[in-house]
CSV table of C-alpha atoms in Angstrom, one decimal:
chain,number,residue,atom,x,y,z
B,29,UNK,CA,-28.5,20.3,4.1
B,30,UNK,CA,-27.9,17.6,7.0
B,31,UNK,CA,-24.3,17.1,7.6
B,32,UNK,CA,-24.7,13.5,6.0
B,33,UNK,CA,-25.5,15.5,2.8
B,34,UNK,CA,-22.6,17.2,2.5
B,35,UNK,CA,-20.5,15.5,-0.6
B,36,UNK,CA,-17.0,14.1,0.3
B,37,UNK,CA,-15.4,15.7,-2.2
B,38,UNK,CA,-16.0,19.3,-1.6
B,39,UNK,CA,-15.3,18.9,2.0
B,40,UNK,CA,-11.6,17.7,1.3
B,41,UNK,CA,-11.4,20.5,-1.6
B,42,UNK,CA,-11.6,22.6,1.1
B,43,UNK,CA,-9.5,20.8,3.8
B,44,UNK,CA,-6.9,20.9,1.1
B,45,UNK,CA,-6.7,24.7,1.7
B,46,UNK,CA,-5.7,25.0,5.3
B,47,UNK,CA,-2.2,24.1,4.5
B,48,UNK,CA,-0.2,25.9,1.0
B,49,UNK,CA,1.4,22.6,0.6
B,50,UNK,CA,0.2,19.2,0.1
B,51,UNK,CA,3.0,17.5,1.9
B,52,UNK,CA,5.3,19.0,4.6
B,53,UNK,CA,6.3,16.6,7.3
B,54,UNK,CA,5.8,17.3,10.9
B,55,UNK,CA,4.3,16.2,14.0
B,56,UNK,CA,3.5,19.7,15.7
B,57,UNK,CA,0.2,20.3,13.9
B,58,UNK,CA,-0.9,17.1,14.7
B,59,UNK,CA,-0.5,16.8,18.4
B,60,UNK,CA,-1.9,20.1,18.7
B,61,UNK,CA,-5.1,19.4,16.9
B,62,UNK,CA,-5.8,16.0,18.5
B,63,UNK,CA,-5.2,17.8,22.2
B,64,UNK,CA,-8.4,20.3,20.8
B,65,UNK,CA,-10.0,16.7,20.3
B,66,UNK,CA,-9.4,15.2,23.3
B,67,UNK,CA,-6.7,13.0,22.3
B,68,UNK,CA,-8.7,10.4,20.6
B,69,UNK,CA,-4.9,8.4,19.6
B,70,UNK,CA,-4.8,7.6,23.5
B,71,UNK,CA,-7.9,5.7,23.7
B,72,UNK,CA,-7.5,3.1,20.6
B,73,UNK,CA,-7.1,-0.7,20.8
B,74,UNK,CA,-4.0,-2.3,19.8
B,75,UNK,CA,-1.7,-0.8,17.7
B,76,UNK,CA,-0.1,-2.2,14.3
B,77,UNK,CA,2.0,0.4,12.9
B,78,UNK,CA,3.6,-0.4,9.1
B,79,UNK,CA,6.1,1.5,7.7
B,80,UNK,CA,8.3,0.0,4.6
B,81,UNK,CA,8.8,1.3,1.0
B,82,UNK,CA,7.0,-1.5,-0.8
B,83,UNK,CA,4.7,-3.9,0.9
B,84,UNK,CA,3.1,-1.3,3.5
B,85,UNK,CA,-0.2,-2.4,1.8
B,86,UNK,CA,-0.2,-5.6,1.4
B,87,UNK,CA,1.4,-6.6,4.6
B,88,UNK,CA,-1.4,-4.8,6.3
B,89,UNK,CA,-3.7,-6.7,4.2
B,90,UNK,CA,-2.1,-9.7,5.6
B,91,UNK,CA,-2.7,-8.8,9.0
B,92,UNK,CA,-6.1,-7.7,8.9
B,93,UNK,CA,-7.0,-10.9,6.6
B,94,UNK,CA,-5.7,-13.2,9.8
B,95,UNK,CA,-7.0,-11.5,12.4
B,96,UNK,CA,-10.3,-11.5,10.7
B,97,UNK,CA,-9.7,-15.2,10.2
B,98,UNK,CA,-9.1,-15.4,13.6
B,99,UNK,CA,-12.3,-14.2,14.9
B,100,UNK,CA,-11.0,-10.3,15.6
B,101,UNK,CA,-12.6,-7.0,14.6
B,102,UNK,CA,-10.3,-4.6,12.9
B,103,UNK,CA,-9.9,-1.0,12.0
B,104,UNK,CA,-7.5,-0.2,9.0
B,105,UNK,CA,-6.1,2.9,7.7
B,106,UNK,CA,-4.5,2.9,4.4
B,107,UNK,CA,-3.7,5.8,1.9
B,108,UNK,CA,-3.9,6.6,-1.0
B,109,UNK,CA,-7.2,5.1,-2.3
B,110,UNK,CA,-8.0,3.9,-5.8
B,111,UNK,CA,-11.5,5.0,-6.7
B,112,UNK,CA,-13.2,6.1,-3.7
B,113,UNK,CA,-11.6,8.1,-0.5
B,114,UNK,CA,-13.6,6.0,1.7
B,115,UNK,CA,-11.2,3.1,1.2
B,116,UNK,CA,-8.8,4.7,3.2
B,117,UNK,CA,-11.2,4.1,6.3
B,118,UNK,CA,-12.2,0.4,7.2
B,119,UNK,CA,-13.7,0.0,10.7
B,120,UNK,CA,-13.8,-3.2,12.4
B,121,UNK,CA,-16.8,-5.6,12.3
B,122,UNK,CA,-18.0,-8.9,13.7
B,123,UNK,CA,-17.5,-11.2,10.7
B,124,UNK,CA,-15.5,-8.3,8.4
B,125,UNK,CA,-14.8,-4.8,8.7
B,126,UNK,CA,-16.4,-2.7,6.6
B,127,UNK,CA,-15.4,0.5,4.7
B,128,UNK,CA,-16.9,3.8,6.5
B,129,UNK,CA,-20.0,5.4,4.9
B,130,UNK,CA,-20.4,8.5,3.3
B,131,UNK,CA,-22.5,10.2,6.1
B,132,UNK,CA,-20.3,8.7,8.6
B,133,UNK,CA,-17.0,9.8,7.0
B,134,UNK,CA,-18.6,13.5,5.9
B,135,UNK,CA,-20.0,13.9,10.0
B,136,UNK,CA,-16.2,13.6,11.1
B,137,UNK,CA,-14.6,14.9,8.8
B,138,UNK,CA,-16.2,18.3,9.5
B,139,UNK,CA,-16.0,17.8,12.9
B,140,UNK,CA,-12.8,18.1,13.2
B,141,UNK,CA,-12.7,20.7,10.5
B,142,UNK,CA,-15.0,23.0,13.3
B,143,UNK,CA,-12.6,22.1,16.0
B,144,UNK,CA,-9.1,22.8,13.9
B,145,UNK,CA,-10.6,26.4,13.5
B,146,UNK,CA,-9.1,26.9,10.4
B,147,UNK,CA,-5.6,26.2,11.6
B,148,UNK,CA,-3.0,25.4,9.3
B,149,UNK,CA,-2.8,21.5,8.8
B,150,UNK,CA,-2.3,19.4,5.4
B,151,UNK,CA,-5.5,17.9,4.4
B,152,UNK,CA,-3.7,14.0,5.2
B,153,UNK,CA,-2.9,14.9,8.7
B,154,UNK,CA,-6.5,16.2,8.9
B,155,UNK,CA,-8.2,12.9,7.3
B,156,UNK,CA,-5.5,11.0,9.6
B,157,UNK,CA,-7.4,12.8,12.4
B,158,UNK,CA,-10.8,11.5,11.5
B,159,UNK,CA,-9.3,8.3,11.7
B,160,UNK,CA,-7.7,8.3,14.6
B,161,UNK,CA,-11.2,9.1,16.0
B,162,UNK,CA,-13.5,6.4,14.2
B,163,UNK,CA,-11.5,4.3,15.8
B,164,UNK,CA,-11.5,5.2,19.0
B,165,UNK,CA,-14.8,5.6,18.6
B,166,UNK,CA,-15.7,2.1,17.8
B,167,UNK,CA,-14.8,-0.8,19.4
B,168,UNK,CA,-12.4,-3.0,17.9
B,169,UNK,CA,-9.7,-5.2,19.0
B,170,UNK,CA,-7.0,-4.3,16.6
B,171,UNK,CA,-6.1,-0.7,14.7
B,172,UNK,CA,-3.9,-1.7,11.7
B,173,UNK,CA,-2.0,1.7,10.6
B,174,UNK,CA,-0.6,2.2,7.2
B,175,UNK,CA,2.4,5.1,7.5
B,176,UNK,CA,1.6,7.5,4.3
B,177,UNK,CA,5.1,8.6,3.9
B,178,UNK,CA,8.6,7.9,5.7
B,179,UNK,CA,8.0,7.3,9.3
B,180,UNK,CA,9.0,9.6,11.8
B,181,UNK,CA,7.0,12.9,10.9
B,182,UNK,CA,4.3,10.7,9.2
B,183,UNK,CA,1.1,11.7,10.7
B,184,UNK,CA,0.4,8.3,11.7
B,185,UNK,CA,3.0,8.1,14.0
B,186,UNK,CA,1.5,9.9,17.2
B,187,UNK,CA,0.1,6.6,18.4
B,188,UNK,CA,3.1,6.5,22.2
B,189,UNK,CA,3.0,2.7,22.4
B,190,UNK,CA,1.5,0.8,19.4
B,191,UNK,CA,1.6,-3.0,20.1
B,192,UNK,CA,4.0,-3.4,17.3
B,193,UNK,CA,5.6,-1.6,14.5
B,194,UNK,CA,6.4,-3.4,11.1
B,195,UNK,CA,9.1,-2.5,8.7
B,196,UNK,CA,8.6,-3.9,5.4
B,197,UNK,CA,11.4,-4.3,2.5
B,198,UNK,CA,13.1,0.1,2.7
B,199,UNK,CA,14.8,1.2,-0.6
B,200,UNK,CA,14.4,4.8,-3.0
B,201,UNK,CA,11.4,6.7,-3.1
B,202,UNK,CA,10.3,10.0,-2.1
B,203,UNK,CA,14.0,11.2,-1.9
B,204,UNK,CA,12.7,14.7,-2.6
B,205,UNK,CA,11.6,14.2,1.1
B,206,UNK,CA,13.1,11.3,3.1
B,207,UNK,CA,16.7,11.5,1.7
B,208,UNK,CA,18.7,10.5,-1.5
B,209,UNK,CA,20.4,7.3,0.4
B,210,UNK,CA,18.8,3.6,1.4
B,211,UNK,CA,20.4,4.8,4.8
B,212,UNK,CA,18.5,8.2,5.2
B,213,UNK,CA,15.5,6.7,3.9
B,214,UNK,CA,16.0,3.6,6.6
B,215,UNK,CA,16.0,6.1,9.5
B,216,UNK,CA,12.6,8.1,8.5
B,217,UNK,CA,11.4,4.6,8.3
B,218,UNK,CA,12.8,3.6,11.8
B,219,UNK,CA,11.3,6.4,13.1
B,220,UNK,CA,8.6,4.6,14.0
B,221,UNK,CA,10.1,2.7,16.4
B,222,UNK,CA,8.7,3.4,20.6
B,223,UNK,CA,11.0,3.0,23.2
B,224,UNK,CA,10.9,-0.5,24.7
B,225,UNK,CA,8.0,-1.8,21.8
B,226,UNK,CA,9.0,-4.8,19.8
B,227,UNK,CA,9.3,-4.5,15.7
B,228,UNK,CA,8.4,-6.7,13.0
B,229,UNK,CA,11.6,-5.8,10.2
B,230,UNK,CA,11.2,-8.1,6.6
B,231,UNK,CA,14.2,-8.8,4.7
B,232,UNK,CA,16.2,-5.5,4.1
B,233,UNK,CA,19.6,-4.2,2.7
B,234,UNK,CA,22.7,-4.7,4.5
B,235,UNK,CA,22.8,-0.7,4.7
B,236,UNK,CA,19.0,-0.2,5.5
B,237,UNK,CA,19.4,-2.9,8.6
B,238,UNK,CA,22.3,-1.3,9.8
B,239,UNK,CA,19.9,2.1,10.1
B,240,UNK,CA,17.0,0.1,11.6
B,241,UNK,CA,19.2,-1.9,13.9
B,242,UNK,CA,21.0,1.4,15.6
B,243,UNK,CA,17.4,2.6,15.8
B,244,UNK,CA,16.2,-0.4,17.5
B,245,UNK,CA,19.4,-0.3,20.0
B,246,UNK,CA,18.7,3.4,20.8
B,247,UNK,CA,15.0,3.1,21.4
B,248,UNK,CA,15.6,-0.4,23.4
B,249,UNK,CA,12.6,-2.0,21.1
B,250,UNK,CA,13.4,-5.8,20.4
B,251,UNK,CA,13.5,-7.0,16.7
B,252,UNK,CA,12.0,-9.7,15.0
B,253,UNK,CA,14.0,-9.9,11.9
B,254,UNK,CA,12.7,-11.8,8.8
B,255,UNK,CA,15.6,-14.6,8.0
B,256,UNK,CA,16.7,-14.6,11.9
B,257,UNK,CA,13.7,-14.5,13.8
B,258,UNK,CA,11.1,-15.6,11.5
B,259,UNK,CA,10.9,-17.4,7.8
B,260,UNK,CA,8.6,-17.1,5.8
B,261,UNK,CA,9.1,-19.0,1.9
B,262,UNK,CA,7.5,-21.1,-0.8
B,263,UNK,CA,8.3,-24.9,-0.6
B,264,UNK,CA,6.7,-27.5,-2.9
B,265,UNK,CA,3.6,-24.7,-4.1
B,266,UNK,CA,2.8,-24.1,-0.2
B,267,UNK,CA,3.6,-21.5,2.3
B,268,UNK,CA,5.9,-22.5,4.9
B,269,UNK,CA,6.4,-20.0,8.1
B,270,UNK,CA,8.7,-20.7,11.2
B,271,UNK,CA,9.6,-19.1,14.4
B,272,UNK,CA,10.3,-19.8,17.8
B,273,UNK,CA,6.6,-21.9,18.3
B,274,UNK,CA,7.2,-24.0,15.1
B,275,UNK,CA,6.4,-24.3,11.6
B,276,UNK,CA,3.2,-23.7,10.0
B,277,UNK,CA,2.7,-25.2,6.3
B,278,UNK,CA,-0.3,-23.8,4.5
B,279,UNK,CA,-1.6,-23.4,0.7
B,280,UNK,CA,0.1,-20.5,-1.3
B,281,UNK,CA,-1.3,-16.8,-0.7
B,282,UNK,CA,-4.1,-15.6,-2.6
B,283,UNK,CA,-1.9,-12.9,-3.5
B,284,UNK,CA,0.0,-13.1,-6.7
B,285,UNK,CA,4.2,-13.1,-7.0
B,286,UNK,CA,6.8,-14.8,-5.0
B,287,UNK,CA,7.4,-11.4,-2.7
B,288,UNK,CA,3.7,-12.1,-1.3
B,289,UNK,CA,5.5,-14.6,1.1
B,290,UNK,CA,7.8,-12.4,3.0
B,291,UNK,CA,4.8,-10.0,3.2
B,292,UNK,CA,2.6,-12.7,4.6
B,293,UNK,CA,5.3,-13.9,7.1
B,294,UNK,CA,6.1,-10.1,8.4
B,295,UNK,CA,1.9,-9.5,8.7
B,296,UNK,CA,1.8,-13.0,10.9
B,297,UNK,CA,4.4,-12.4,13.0
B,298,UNK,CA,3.1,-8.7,13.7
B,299,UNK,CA,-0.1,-10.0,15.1
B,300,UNK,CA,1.5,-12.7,16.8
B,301,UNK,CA,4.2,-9.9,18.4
B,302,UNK,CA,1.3,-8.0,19.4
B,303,UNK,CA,0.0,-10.7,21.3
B,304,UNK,CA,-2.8,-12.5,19.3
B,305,UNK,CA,-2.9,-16.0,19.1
B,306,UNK,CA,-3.2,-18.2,15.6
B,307,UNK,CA,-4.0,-21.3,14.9
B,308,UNK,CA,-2.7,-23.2,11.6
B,309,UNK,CA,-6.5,-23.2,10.5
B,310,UNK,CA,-6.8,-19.0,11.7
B,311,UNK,CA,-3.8,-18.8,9.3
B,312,UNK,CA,-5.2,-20.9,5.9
B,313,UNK,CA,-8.1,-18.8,6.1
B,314,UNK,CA,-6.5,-15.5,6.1
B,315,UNK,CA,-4.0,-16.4,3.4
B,316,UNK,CA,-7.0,-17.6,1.0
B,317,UNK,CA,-9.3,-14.4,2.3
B,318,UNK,CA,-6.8,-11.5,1.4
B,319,UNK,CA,-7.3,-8.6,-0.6
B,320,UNK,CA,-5.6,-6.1,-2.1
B,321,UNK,CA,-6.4,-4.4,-5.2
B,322,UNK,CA,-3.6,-3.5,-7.4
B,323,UNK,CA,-1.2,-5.1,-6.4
B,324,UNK,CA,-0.8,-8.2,-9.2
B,325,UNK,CA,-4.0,-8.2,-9.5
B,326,UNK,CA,-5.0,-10.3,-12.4
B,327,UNK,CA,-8.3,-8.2,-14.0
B,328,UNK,CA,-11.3,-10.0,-15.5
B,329,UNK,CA,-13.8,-7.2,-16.3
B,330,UNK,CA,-14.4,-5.1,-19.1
B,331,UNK,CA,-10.5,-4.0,-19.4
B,332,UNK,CA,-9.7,-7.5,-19.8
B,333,UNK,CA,-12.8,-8.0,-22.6
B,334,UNK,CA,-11.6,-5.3,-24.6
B,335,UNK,CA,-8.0,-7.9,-25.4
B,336,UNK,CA,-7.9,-10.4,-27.4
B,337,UNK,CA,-9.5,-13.6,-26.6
B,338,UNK,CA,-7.1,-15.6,-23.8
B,339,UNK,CA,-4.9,-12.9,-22.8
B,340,UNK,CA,-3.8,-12.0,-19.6
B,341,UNK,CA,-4.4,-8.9,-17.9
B,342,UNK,CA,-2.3,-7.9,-14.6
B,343,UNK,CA,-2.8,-4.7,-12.4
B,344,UNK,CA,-0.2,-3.2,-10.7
B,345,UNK,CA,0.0,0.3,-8.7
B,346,UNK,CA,4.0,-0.3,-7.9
B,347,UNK,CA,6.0,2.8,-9.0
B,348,UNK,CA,9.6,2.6,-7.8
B,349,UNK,CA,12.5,0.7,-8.7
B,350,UNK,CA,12.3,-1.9,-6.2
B,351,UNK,CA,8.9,-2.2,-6.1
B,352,UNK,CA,9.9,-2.7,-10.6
B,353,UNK,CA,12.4,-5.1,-9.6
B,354,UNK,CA,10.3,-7.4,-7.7
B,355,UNK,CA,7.4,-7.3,-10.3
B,356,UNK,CA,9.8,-8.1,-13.2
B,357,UNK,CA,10.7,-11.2,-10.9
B,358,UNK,CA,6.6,-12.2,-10.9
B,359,UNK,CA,6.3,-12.2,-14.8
B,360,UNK,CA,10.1,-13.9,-15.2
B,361,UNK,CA,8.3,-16.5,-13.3
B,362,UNK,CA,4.8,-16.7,-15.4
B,363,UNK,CA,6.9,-16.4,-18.6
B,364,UNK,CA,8.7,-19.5,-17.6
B,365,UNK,CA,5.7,-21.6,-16.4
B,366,UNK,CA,3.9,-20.2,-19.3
B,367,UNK,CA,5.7,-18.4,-22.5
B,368,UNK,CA,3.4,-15.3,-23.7
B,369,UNK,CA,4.2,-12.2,-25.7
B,370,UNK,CA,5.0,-9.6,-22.6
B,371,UNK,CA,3.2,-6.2,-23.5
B,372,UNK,CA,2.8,-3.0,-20.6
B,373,UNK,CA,0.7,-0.4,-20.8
B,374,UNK,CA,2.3,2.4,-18.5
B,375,UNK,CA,1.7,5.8,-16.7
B,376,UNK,CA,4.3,7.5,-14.7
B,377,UNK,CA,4.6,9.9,-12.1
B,378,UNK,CA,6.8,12.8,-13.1
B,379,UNK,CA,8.6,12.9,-9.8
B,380,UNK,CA,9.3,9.2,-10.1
B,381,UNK,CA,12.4,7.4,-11.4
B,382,UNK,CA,10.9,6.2,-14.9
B,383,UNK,CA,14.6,4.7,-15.8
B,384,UNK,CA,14.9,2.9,-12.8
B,385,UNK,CA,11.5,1.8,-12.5
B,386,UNK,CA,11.2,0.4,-16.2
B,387,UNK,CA,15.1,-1.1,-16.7
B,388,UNK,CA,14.5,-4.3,-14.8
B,389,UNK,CA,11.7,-5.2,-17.1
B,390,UNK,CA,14.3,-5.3,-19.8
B,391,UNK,CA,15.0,-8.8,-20.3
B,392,UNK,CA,12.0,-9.2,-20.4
B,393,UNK,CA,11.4,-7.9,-23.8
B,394,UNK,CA,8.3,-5.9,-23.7
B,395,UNK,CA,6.6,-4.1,-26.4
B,396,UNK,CA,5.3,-1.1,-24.2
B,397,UNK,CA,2.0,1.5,-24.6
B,398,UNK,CA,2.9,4.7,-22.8
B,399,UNK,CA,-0.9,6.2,-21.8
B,400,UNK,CA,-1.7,9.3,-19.7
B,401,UNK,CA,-4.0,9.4,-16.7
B,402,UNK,CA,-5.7,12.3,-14.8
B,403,UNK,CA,-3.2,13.9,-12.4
B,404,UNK,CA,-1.4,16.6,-12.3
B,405,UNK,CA,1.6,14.8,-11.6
B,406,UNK,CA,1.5,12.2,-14.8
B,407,UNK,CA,4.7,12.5,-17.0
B,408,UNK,CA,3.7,13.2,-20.4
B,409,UNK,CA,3.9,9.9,-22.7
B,410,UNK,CA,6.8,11.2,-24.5
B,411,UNK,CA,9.2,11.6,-21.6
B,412,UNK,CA,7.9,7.3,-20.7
B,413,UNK,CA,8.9,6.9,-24.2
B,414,UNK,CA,12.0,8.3,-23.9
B,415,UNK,CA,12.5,6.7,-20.8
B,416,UNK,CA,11.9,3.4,-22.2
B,417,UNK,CA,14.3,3.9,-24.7
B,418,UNK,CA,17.0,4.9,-23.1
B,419,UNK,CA,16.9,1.7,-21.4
B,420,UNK,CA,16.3,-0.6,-24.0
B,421,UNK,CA,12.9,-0.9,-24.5
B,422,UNK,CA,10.6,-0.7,-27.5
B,423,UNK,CA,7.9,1.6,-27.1
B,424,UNK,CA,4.9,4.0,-28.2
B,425,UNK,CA,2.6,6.9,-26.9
B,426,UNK,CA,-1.1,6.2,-26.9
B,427,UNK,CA,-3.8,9.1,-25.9
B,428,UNK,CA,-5.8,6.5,-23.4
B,429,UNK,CA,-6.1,3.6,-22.3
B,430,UNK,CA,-9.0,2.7,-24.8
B,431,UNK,CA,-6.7,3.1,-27.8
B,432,UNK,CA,-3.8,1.0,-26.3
B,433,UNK,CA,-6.3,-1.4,-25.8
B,434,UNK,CA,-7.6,-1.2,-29.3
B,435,UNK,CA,-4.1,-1.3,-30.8
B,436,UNK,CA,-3.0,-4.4,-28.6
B,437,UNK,CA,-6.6,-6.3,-30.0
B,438,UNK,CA,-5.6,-5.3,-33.5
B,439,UNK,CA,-2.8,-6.9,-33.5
B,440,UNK,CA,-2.1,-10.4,-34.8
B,441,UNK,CA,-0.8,-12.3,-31.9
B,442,UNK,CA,0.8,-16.3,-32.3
B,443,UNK,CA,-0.5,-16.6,-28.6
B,444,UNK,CA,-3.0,-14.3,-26.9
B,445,UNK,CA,-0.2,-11.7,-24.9
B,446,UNK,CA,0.1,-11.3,-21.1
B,447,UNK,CA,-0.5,-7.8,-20.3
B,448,UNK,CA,0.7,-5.6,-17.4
B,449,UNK,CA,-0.5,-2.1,-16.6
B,450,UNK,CA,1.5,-0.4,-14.1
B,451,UNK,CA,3.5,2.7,-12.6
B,452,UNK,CA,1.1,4.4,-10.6
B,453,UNK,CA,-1.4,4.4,-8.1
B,454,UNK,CA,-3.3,7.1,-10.2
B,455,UNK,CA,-3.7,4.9,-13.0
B,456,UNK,CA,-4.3,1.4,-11.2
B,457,UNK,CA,-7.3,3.3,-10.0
B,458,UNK,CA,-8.5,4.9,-12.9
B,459,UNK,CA,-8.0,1.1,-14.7
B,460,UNK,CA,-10.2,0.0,-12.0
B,461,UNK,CA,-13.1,1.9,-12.6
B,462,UNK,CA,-13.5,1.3,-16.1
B,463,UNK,CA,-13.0,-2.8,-15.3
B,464,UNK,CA,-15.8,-2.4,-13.0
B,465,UNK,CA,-14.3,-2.8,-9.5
B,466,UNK,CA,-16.2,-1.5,-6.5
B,467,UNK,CA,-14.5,-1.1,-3.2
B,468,UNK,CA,-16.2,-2.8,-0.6
C-alpha cells in the first residue's frame, strides 16, 4: 500500500492516540515538533489570524471570498469540518482554492507522524502541523488561519508576525477551558495579539474590549476597531463599509442574517490591514461569491423535500448563547417580512449551555423536535426537552432526524412552516449529508 492509499480516517484514529486527551492547551508541543520539521510556520505567506467566539468562520470566509475576488491565491485553515476532514485544508489556487486531496492530505499527515516519533501531541496540533506545511509548501499569497479554541495556547498561534490578527464578536463558550467570565475569555482571545502587528477587533462588550484593549497596549499592536475605525452596516438593502479611504456601497452579502455585515466589514478591513488593495468591484464579487455552509444556510435538497410543500428549511451549526441570540435576531427579522409557523429541530452538545442557547428563541414561539446525532458528546433528547421547558418552550423527543421530519409533514399547517435545525456542528454536518451537500 502506497502512502496515497492509506485511508484518512485510520491515520487520525491513530494520531488521536499520541496524546490521553483530546484537548489540553499549550504551545510547547508544538514548537518542538515544528523545530523536528524545519519550522515550516517561518516560511508562509501573509498571515490572517482569526480568533472570536462566533464569526471565526465566516469572517474568514469573507476574507478569502475578497481576495479571491481580488485576483489572490489563498490557503485557509478552518476546524471542525462538517462531512469530510479535508475541508479543514484549502490551498490556494489561480482562479479558487481548492480543498487538499486525499493522497495529498494522507502523504503529510504521516509525515509528520514519522518525524513526531510518537511524541506526545493532540491529534489538532498534529493536523495543525500538516497545515502549517501545505502551506508553506505551496505558493500562495495569503494564509487565512482559523484559531480552533481561545487564542493564546491555540495551536494556530505559533505563526511570530502574522500580517494581521482579527477578533471577531468574544462572549461564553468553552468556559471549562478559557474561563467562566467575558473578561477571561477576552484575554485567551487577545492572545493572539504580536508585538507591534495591527488587529482587526468587531463590535465587542464593554468588558471584553476593555481585555482586548490592555492587550493591545501591552503588545504595542494598533487596533482597528469596528464602530471607531471602520463601519460596516445595511442601508437601504445594501452593504455600506467606511474607513479612513471612504465608503464603499455594495449589494447585501450572500450570506444570510443581519450579523453577516459586521463579519464582512471585519474580513475587508483584515485584508486591507494586511496590505492588500480592493477595489469597489474586488469587493461586490466577493460579497456575492462567499461560502459557508452552516451557517443560515437556507437547504434545498432532499432534507428540504422531505417538508411539506413551500416550507423553509434553515441550517445552522451555532451552539452558544450569543451565537443563539444573534440567530433569534435573523428569524425575528424573516417572521416580520414574512409570518410562518417557527418550528426547530435541535441537537445539543452536553457540555454546552442548552438554557442559554435556546431562551432567546422564546419569543419567538417555536414548537421544537429534540433529535440525537452521532457523537459522544450529544445530550440525550430528554435533557433538550427539559431544557426547552424550563425556558418556556414547547417541545418533544424524536429518535432522528427522519421522524422529526415525518411528524413536521404530517402535520396540517395554515402556511407551509419555516424550519431551523441548529445547535451543533455535529449535527449541521450530519444534516448535510443526507441533503446531499459535497464539500468542494
Amino acid at each position: 500500500m502506497t502512502l496515497a492509499e492509506v485511508p484518512i480516517a485510520a491515520i487520525l484514529d491513530r494520531l488521536a492516540k499520541l496524546h490521553p486527551k483530546l484537548i489540553d492547551l499549550s504551545l510547547d508541543r508544538m514548537v518542538a515538533a515544528l523545530a523536528r520539521l524545519g519550522d515550516p510556520h517561518l516560511a508562509l505567506p501573509p498571515v490572517i489570524h482569526v480568533a472570536g467566539t462566533n464569526g471565526k468562520g465566516s469572517t474568514s470566509a469573507f476574507a478569502r471570498a475578497f481576495l479571491e475576488a481580488s485576483g489572490r491565491t489563498v490557503h485557509v485553515y478552518t476546524s471542525p469540518h462538517l462531512v469530510r476532514f479535508n475541508e479543514r485544508y484549502r490551498l490556494g489556487a489561480p482562479g479558487g482554492g481548492r480543498l487538499v486531496d486525499d493522497a495529498t492530505l494522507a502523504d503529510i499527515l504521516l509525515e509528520v507522524e514519522r518525524v513526531n516519533e510518537d511524541q506526545a501531541i493532540t491529534q489538532f496540533e498534529i493536523t495543525t502541523i500538516a497545515g502549517l506545511m501545505l502551506f508553506a509548501r505551496h505558493p500562495a499569497d495569503a494564509v487565512i488561519l482559523e484559531v480552533g479554541m481561545g487564542g493564546r495556547f491555540d495551536a494556530t498561534n505559533v505563526v511570530p508576525r502574522p500580517a494581521v490578527s482579527v477578533i471577531t464578536p468574544v462572549s461564553m463558550d468553552h468556559a471549562d477551558f478559557l474561563g467562566d467570565t467575558v473578561a477571561k475569555i477576552a484575554g485567551e482571545k487577545a492572545g493572539i495579539l504580536k508585538r507591534g502587528r495591527p488587529a482587526v477587533v468587531s463590535l465587542q462588550t464593554p468588558e471584553a474590549m476593555a481585555v482586548i484593549e490592555a492587550a493591545a497596549a501591552a503588545t504595542r499592536s494598533r487596533l482597528f476597531v469596528s464602530g471607531l475605525d471602520w463601519f460596516a452596516r445595511p442601508e437601504n438593502g445594501r452593504f455600506v463599509f467606511q474607513d479612513e479611504d471612504g465608503l464603499i456601497d455594495a449589494p447585501p452579502p450572500r450570506l444570510a442574517g443581519a450579523h453577516q455585515y459586521e463579519n464582512a466589514g471585519a474580513a475587508l478591513m483584515a485584508v486591507k490591514t494586511a496590505g492588500f488593495s480592493m477595489t469597489p468591484a474586488a469587493v461586490e464579487r466577493g460579497l456575492q461569491a462567499v461560502e459557508w455552509p452552516a451557517r443560515l444556510q437556507r437547504l434545498t435538497g432532499d432534507v428540504a423535500k422531505a417538508l411539506p410543500a413551500g416550507a423553509e428549511v434553515w441550517l445552522d451549526g451555532g451552539h452558544n448563547p450569543g451565537c443563539a441570540e444573534v440567530l433569534a435576531e435573523a428569524l425575528s427579522a424573516m417572521k416580520q417580512r414574512a409570518p410562518r409557523p417557527f418550528v426547530m429541530i435541535v441537537g445539543l452538545n452536553a457540555t454546552k449551555d442548552a438554557r442559554g442557547f435556546l431562551g432567546p428563541f422564546r419569543p419567538l414561539a417555536p414548537d421544537l423536535y429534540a433529535i440525537p446525532f452521532s457523537s459522544h458528546l450529544a445530550l440525550d433528547t430528554k435533557d433538550v426537552v427539559a431544557a426547552a421547558g424550563d425556558v418556556g418552550i414547547s417541545a418533544g423527543a424524536w429518535p432522528d432526524l427522519e421522524a422529526a421530519l415525518s411528524a413536521i409533514q404530517a402535520r396540517d399547517w395554515p402556511v407551509p412552516p419555516r424550519v431551523l435545525i441548529t445547535g451543533t456542528l455535529y449535527l449541521a454536518g450530519e444534516v448535510l449529508a443526507k441533503d446531499g451537500w459535497v464539500p468542494a
